[in-house]
CSV table of C-alpha atoms in Angstrom, one decimal:
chain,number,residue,atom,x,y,z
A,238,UNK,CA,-31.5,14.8,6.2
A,239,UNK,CA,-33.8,11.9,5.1
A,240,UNK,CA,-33.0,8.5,5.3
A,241,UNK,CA,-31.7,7.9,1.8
A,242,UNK,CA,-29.1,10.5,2.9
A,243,UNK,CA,-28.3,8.7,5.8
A,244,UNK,CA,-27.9,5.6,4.5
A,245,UNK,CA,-25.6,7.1,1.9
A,246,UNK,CA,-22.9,8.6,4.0
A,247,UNK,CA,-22.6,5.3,6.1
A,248,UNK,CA,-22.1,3.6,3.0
A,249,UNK,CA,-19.6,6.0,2.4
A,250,UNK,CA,-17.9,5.7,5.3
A,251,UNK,CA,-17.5,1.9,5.1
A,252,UNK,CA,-16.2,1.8,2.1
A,253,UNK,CA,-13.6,4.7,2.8
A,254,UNK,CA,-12.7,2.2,5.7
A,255,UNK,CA,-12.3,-0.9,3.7
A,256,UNK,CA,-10.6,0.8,0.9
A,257,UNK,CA,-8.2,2.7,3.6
A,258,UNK,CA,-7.0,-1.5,4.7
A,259,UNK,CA,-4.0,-2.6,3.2
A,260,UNK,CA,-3.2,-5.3,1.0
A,261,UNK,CA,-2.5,-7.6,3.3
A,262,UNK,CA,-4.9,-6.8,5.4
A,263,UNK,CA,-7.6,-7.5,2.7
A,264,UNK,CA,-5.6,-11.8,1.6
A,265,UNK,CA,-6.0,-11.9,5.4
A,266,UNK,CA,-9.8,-11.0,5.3
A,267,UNK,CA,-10.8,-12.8,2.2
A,268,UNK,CA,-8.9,-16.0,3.6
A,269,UNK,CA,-10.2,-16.3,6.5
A,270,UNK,CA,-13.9,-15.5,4.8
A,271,UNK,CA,-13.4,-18.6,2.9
A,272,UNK,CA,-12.5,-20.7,5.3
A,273,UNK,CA,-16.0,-20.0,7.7
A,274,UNK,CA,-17.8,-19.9,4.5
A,275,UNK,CA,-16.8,-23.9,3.7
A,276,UNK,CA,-19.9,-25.1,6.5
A,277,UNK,CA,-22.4,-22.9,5.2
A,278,UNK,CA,-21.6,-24.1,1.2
A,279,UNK,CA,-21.6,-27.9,3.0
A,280,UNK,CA,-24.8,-27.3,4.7
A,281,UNK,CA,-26.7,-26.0,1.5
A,282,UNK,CA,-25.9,-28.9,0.0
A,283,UNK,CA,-27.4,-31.5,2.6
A,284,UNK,CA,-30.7,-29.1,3.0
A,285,UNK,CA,-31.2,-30.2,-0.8
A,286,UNK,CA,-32.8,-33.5,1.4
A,287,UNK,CA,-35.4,-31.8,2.1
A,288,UNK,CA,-36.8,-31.3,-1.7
A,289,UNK,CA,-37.4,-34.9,-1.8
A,290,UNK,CA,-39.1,-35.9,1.1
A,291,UNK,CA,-41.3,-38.3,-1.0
A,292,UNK,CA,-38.7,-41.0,-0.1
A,293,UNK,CA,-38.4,-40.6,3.1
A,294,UNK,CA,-41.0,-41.6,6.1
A,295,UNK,CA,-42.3,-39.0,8.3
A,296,UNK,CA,-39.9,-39.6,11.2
A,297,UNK,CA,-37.3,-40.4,8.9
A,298,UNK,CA,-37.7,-36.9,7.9
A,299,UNK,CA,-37.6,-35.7,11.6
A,300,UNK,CA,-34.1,-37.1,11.6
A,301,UNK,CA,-33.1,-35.6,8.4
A,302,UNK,CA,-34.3,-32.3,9.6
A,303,UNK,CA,-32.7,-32.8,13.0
A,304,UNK,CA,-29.4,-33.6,11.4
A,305,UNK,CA,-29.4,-30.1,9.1
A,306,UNK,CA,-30.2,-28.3,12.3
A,307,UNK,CA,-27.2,-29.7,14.0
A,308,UNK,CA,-25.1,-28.9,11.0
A,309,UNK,CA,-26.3,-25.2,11.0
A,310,UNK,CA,-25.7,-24.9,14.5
A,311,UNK,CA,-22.2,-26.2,13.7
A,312,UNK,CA,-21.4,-23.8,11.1
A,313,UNK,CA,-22.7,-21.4,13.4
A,314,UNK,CA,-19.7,-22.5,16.3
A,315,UNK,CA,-17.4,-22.1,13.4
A,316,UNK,CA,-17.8,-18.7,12.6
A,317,UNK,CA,-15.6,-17.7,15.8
A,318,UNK,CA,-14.1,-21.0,16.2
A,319,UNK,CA,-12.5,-20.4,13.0
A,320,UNK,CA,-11.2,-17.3,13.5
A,321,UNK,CA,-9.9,-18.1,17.6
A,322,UNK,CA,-8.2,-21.1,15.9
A,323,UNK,CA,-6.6,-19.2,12.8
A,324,UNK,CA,-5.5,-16.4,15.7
A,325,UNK,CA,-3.8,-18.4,17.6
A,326,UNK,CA,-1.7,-20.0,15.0
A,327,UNK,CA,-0.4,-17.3,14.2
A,328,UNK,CA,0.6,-16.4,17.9
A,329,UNK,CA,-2.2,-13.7,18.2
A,330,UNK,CA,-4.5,-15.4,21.2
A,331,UNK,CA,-5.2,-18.2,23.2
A,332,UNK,CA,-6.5,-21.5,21.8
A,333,UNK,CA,-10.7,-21.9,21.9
A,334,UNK,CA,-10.8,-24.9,23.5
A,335,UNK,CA,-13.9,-24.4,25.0
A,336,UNK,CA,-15.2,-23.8,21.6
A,337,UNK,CA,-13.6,-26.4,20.2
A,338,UNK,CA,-15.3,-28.9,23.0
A,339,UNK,CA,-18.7,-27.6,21.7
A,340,UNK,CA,-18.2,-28.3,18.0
A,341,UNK,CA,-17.0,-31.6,18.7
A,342,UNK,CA,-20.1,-32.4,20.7
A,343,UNK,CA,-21.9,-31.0,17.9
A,344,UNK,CA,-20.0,-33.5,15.4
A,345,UNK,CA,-20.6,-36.2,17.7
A,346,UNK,CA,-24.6,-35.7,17.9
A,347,UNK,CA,-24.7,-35.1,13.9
A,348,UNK,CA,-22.7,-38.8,13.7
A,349,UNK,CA,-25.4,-40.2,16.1
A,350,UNK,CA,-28.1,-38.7,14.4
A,351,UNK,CA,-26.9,-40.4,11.2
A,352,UNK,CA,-26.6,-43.4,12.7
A,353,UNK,CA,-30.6,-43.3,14.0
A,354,UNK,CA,-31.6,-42.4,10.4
A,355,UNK,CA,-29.7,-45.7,9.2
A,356,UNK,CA,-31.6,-47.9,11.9
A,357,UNK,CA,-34.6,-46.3,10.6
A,358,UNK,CA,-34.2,-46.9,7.0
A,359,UNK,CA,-32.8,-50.6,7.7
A,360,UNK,CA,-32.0,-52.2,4.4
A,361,UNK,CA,-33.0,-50.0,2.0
A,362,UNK,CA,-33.8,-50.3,-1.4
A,363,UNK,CA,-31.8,-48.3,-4.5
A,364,UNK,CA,-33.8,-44.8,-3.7
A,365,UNK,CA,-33.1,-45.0,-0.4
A,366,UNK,CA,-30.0,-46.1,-0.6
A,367,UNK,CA,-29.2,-43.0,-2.9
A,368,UNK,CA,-30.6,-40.5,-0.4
A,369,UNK,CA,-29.1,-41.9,2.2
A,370,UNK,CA,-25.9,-42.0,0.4
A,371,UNK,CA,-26.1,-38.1,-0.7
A,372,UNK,CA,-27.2,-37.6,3.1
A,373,UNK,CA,-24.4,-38.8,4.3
A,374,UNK,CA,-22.0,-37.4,2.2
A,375,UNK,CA,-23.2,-33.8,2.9
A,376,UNK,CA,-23.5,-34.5,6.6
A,377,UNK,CA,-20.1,-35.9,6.9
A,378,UNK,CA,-18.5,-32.4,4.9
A,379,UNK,CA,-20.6,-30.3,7.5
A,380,UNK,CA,-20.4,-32.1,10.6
A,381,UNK,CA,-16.4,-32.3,10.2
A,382,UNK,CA,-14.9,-29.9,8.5
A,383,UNK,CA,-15.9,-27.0,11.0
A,384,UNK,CA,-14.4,-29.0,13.9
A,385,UNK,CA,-11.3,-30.3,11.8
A,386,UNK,CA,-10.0,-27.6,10.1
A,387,UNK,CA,-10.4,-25.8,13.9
A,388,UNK,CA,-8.4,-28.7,15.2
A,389,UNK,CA,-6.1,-29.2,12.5
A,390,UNK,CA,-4.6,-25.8,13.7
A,391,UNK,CA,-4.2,-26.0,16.9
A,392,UNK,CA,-2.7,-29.5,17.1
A,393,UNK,CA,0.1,-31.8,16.0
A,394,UNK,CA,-0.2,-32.8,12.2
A,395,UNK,CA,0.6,-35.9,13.2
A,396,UNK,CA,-1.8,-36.6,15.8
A,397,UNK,CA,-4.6,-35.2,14.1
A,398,UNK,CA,-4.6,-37.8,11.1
A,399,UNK,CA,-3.4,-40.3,13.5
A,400,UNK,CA,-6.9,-39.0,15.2
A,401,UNK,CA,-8.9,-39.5,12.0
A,402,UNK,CA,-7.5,-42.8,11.1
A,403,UNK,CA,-8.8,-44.0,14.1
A,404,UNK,CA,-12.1,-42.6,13.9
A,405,UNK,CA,-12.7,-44.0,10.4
A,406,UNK,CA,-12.1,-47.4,11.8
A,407,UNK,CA,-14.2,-47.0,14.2
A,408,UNK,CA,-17.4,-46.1,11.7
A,409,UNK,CA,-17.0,-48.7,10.0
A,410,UNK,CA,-16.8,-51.2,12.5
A,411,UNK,CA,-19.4,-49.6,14.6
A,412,UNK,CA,-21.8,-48.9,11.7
A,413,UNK,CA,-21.4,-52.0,9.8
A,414,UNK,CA,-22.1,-54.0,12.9
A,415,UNK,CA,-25.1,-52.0,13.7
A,416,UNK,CA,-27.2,-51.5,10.7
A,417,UNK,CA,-25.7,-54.3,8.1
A,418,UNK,CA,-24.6,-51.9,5.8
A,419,UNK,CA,-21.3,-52.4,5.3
A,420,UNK,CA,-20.2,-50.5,1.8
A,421,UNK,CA,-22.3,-47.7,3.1
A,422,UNK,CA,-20.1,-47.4,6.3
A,423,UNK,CA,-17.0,-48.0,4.3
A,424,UNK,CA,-17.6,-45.2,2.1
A,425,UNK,CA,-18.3,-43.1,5.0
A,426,UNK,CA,-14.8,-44.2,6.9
A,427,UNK,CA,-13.1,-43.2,3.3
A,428,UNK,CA,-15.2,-40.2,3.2
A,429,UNK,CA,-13.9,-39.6,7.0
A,430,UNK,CA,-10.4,-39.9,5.8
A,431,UNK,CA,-10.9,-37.5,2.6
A,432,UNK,CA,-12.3,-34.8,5.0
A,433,UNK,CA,-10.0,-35.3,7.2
A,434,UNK,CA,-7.2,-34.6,4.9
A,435,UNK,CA,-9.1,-32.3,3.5
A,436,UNK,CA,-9.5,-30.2,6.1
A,437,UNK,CA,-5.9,-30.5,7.6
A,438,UNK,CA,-4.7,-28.5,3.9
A,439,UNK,CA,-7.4,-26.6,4.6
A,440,UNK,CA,-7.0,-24.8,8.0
A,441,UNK,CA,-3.4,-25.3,8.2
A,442,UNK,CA,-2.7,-24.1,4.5
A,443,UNK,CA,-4.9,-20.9,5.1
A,444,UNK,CA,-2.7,-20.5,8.6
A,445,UNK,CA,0.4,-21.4,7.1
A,446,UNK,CA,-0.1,-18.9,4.3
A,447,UNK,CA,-1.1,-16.2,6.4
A,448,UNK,CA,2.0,-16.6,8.4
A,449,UNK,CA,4.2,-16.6,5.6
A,450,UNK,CA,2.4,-13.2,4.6
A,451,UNK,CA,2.7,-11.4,8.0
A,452,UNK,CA,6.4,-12.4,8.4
A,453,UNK,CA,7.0,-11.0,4.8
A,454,UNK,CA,5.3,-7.7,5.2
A,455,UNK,CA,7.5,-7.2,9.0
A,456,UNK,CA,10.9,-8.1,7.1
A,457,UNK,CA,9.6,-5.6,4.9
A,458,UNK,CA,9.7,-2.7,7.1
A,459,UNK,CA,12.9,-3.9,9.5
A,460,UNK,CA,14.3,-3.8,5.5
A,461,UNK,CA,12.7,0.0,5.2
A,462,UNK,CA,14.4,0.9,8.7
A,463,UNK,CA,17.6,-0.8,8.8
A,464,UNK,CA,18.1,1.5,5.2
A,465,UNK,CA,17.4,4.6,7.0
A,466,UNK,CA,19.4,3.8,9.9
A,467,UNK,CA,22.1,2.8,7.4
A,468,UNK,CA,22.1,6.3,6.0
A,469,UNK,CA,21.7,7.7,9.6
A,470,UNK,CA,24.9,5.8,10.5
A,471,UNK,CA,26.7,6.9,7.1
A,472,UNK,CA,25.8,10.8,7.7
A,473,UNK,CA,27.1,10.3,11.3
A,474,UNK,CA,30.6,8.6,10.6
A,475,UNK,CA,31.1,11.3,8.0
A,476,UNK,CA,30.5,14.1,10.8
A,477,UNK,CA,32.7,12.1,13.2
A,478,UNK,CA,35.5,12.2,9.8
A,479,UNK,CA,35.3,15.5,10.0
A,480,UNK,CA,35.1,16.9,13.3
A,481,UNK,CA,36.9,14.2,15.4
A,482,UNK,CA,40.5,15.1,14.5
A,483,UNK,CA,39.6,18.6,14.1
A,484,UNK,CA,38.1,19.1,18.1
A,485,UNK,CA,40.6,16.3,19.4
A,486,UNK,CA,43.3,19.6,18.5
A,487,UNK,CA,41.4,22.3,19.7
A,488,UNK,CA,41.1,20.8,23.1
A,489,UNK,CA,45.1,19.8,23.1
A,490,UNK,CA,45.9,23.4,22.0
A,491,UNK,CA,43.0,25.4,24.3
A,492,UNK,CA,45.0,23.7,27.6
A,493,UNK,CA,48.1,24.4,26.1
A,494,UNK,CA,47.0,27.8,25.9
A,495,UNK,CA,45.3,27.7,29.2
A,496,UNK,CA,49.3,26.8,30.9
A,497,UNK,CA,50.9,29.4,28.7
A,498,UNK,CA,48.8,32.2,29.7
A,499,UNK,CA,49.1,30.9,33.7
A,500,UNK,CA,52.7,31.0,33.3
A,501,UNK,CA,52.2,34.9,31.3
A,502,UNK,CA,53.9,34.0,28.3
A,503,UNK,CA,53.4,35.5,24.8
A,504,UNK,CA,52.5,32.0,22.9
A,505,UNK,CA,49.3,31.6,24.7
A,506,UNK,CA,47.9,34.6,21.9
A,507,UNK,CA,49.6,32.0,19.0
A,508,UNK,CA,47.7,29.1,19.8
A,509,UNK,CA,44.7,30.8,20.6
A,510,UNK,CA,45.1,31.9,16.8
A,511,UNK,CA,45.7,28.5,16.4
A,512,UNK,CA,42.4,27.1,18.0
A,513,UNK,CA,40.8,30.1,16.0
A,514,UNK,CA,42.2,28.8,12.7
A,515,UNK,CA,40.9,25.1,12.9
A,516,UNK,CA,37.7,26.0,14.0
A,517,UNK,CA,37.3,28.2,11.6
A,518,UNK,CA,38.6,25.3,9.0
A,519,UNK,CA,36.1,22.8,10.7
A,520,UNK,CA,33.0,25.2,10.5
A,521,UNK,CA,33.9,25.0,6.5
A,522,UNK,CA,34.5,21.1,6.6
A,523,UNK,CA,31.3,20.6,8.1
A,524,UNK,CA,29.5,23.2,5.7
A,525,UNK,CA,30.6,21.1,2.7
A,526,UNK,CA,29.6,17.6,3.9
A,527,UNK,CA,26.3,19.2,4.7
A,528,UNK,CA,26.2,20.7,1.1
A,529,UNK,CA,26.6,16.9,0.1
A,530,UNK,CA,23.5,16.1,1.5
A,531,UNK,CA,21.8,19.3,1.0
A,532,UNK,CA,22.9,20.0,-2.6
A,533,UNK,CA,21.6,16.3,-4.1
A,534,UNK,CA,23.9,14.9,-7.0
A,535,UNK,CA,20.7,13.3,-9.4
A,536,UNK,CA,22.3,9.9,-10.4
A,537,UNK,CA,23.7,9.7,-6.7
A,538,UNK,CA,20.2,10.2,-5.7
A,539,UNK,CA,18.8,8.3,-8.8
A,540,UNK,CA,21.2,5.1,-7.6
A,541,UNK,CA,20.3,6.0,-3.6
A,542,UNK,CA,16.9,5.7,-4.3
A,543,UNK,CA,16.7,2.2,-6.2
A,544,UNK,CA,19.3,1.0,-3.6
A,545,UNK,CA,16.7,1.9,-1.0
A,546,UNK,CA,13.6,1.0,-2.4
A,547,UNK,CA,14.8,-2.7,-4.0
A,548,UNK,CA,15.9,-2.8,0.0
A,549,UNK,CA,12.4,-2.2,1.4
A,550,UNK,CA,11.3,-4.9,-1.2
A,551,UNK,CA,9.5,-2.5,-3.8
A,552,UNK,CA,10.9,-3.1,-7.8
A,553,UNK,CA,12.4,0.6,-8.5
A,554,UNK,CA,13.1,1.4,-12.3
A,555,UNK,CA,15.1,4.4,-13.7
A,556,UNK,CA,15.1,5.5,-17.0
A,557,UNK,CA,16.9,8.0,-18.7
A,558,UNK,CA,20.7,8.6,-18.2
A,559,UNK,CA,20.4,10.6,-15.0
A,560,UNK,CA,20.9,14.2,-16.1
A,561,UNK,CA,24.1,13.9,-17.6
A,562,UNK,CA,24.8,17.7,-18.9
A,563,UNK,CA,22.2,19.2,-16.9
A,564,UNK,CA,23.1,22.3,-15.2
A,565,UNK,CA,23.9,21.5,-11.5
A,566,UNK,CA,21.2,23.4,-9.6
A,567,UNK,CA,18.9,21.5,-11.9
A,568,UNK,CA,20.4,18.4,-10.9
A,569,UNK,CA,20.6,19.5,-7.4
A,570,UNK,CA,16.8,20.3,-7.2
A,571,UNK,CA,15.6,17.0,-9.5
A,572,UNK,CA,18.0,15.3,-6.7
A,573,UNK,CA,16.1,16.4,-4.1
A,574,UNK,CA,12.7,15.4,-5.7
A,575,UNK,CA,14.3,12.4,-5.9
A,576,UNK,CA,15.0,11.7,-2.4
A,577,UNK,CA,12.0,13.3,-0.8
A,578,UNK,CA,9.6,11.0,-3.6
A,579,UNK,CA,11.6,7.6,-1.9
A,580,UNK,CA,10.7,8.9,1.3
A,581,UNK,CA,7.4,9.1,0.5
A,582,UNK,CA,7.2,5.7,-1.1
A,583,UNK,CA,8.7,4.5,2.3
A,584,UNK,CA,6.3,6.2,4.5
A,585,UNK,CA,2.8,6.4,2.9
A,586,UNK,CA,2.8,3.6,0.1
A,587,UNK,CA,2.8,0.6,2.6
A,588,UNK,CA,1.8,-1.5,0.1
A,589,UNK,CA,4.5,-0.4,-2.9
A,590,UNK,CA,5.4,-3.1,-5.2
A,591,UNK,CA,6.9,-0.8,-8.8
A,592,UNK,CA,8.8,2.4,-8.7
A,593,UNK,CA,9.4,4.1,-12.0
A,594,UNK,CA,11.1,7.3,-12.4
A,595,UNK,CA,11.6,8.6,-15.4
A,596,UNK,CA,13.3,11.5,-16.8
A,597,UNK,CA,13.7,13.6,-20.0
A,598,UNK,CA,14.0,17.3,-21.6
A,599,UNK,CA,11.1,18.4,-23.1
A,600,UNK,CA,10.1,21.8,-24.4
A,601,UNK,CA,12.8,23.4,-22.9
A,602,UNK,CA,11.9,21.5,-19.5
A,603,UNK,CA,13.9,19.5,-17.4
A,604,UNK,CA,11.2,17.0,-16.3
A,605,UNK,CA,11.3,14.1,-13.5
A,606,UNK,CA,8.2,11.9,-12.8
A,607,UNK,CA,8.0,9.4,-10.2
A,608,UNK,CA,5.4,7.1,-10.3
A,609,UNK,CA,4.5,4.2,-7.4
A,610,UNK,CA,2.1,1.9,-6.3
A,611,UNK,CA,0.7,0.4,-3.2
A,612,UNK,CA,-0.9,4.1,-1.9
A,613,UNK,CA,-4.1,3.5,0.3
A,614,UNK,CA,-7.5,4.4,-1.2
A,615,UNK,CA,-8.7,8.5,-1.1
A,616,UNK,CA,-10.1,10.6,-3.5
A,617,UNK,CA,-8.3,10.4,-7.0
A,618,UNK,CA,-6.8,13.9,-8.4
A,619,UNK,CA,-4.2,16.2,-7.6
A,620,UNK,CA,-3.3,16.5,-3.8
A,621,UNK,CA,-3.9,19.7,-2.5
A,622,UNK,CA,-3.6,19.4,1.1
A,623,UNK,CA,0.4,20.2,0.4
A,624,UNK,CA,1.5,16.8,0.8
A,625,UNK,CA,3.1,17.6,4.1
A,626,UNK,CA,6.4,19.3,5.0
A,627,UNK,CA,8.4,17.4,2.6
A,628,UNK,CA,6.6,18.4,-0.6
A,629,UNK,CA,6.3,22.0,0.7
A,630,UNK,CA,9.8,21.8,0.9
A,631,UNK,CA,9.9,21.3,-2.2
A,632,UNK,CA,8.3,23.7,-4.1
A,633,UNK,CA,10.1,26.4,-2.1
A,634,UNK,CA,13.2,24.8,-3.7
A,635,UNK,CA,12.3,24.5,-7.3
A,636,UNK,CA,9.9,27.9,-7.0
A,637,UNK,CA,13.6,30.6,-7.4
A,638,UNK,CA,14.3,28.3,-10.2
A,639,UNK,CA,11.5,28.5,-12.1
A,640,UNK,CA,10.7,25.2,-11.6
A,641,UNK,CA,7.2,23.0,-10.8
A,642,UNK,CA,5.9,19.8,-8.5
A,643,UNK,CA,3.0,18.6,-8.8
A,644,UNK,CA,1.4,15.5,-6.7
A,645,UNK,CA,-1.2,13.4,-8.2
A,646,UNK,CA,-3.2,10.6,-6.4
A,647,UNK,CA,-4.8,8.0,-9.2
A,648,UNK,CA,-8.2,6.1,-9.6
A,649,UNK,CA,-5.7,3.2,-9.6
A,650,UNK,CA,-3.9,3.4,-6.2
A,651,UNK,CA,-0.7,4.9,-7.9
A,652,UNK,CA,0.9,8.2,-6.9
A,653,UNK,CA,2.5,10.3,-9.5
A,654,UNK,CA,5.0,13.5,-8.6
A,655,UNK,CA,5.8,15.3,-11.4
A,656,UNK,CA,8.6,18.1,-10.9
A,657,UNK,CA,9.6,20.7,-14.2
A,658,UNK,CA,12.6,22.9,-14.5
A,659,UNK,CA,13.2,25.2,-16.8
A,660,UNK,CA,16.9,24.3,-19.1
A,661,UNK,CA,19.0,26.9,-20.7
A,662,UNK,CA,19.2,27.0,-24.3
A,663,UNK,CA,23.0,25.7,-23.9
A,664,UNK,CA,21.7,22.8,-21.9
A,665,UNK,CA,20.4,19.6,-23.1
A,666,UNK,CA,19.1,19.3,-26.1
A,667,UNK,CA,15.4,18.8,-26.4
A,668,UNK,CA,13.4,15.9,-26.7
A,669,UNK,CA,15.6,13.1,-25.3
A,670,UNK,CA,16.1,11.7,-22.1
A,671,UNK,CA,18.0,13.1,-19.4
């Protein structure tokens, strides 16, 4: 295998990984991307100072290139500041203080820096003044933002602009007293302000969001669950319906029996005939509520299934009148396609948003296709790895009938199962829906 080979199948296993994320998985990467990207698009800006160093003295050029280092070492503390911060507002780990500490130290030797360039330049004329300006203004985006945004999220919203108030005060009394230049300063306590502000929707809009997201997505599946257990809990108070009354009298009459035949008298053989006859009546009882779940009514399934689905949050729509007229093993089967398709939407489309199930009579075929979103990346085309148990299942149920499934995975994340029966001549008439 030569290298061109190699490199080839570990691109091909990165993207199978990235495709393989969810949804949410992917807003939570790409937000938290742009968040740690917001130094490095700052700091490109203030290295544009170092195209024009015609304005600038030698060691006023020192400082300019001392304050970009600092500002790339910044962005640098950001990359896992960022993420420790974002992490632990949303309850994941432990606040980086320590981290924090070192950015701020950083932010504090970038404002000092700045402050030695401005003793430097003194009173300077328009082009310096410009540069300086522009200087500043880039400096002040990269300096705070990493540190800001960090601590906007692991603080009080009110402290922290309480904080930066403060700290734009200070600049300008500090640097207007120092270097003279007082509408320099003030623009950079306003600028203070604006990226303070700016930082706090920033890091606490991209946290907030992300919150907002996660919570969603775990109602989500409590919704999936509590419908299952819903149906678990219907199936079992049914059973209970049935067999309840029915083995309450068969204990009553087994010890009445027991006492008659202790005592040798003839009536123990009538209630054992008894005991024989409700059993035998339950055994039926229960044979017909498991037909009900066995033997799938469509438009019961058809209505079940939207119920469901709505419940787990994913849009379900039906068209087609639901098999009215169809034969009943066709409806049976189509009902079971039905039910098994939901259960798949439930279990291996985490990211489902549209359900649409269609159905109609065509060619002399009763046809049902359910269509979803939301199914993690693999290779497009028909599935042939049997789709598990539950699809298996299912073609041995349509397969005495004549009947067809076929499972389809799409370039564009949809899932398709397609299931044909074959319809009498008496049945529906062709061409319309179902």
């Amino acid at each position: 295998m030569d290298e061109g080979e190699g490199g080839d199948r570990v691109i091909g296993r990165v993207r199978r990984k990235w495709r393989g994320r969810s949804t949410l998985v992917w807003i939570d990467t790409y937000s938290r991307w742009m968040l740690q990207g917001q130094p490095w698009l700052s700091l490109g800006f203030t290295s544009l100072m170092l195209v024009v160093p015609d304005h600038l003295t030698a060691a006023q050029l020192a400082v300019v290139r001392t304050i970009i280092a600092l500002s790339a070492l910044q962005a640098v503390v950001f990359v896992p500041l960022g993420r420790r911060a974002l992490d632990r507002y949303l309850g994941k780990g432990p606040a980086p203080w320590g981290l924090l500490a070192v950015s701020v130290v950083l932010t504090v030797a970038v404002f000092g820096t700045l402050l030695a360039l401005s003793l430097l330049v003194g009173r300077p004329d328009t082009t310096d003044a410009s540069t300086l300006g522009m200087l500043v203004g880039g400096t002040m985006v990269t300096a705070l933002i990493p540190s800001c945004a960090a601590l906007s999220m692991l603080i009080r919203k009110r402290v922290f602009l309480g904080g930066f108030g403060a700290l734009a005060a200070a600049l300008l009394v500090v640097g207007g007293a120092l270097t003279g230049g007082w509408s320099t300063w003030g623009t950079a306590a306003a600028l203070v302000v604006t990226v303070g502000l700016m930082s706090c929707s920033t890091g606490r809009s991209v946290g907030w969001f992300l919150a907002v997201m996660w919570k969603l997505e775990a109602a989500r599946g409590v919704q999936a669950r509590l419908a299952v257990a819903e149906e678990r809990l219907r199936f079992g108070r049914d059973m209970h319906d049935v067999l309840g009354r029915n083995l309450a009298v068969i204990s009553l009459k087994s010890e009445l029996a027991v006492q008659l035949a202790r005592r040798g008298r003839a009536e123990a053989v009538d209630q054992m005939v008894e005991v024989q006859r409700i059993a035998q009546e339950s055994q039926r009882e229960v044979r017909e509520v498991v037909r009900g779940y066995r033997e799938a009514d469509l438009q019961v399934e058809l209505a079940g299934a939207r119920s469901v689905l709505q419940a787990a949050g994913v849009g379900c729509q039906i068209e087609g009148d639901g098999g009215t007229g169809l034969p009943a093993d066709v409806q049976s089967a189509l009902g079971w396609v039905a039910r098994e398709g939901t259960t798949n939407v439930l279990r291996h489309a985490p990211d489902a948003g549209r359900c649409v199930i269609r159905t109609r009579v065509s060619a002399g075929q009763a046809v049902l296709v359910m269509e979803n979103d939301g199914v993690r990346a693999s290779a497009p085309g028909p599935d042939t790895t049997g789709g598990g148990s539950g699809l298996k299942g299912l073609r041995e149920r349509l397969s005495p009938l004549g009947g067809t499934l076929e499972a389809e995975r799409r370039p564009d994340g949809s899932y398709r199962l397609t299931a044909q029966l074959p319809v009498p001549a008496a049945g529906v008439q062709e061409g319309g829906a179902l």
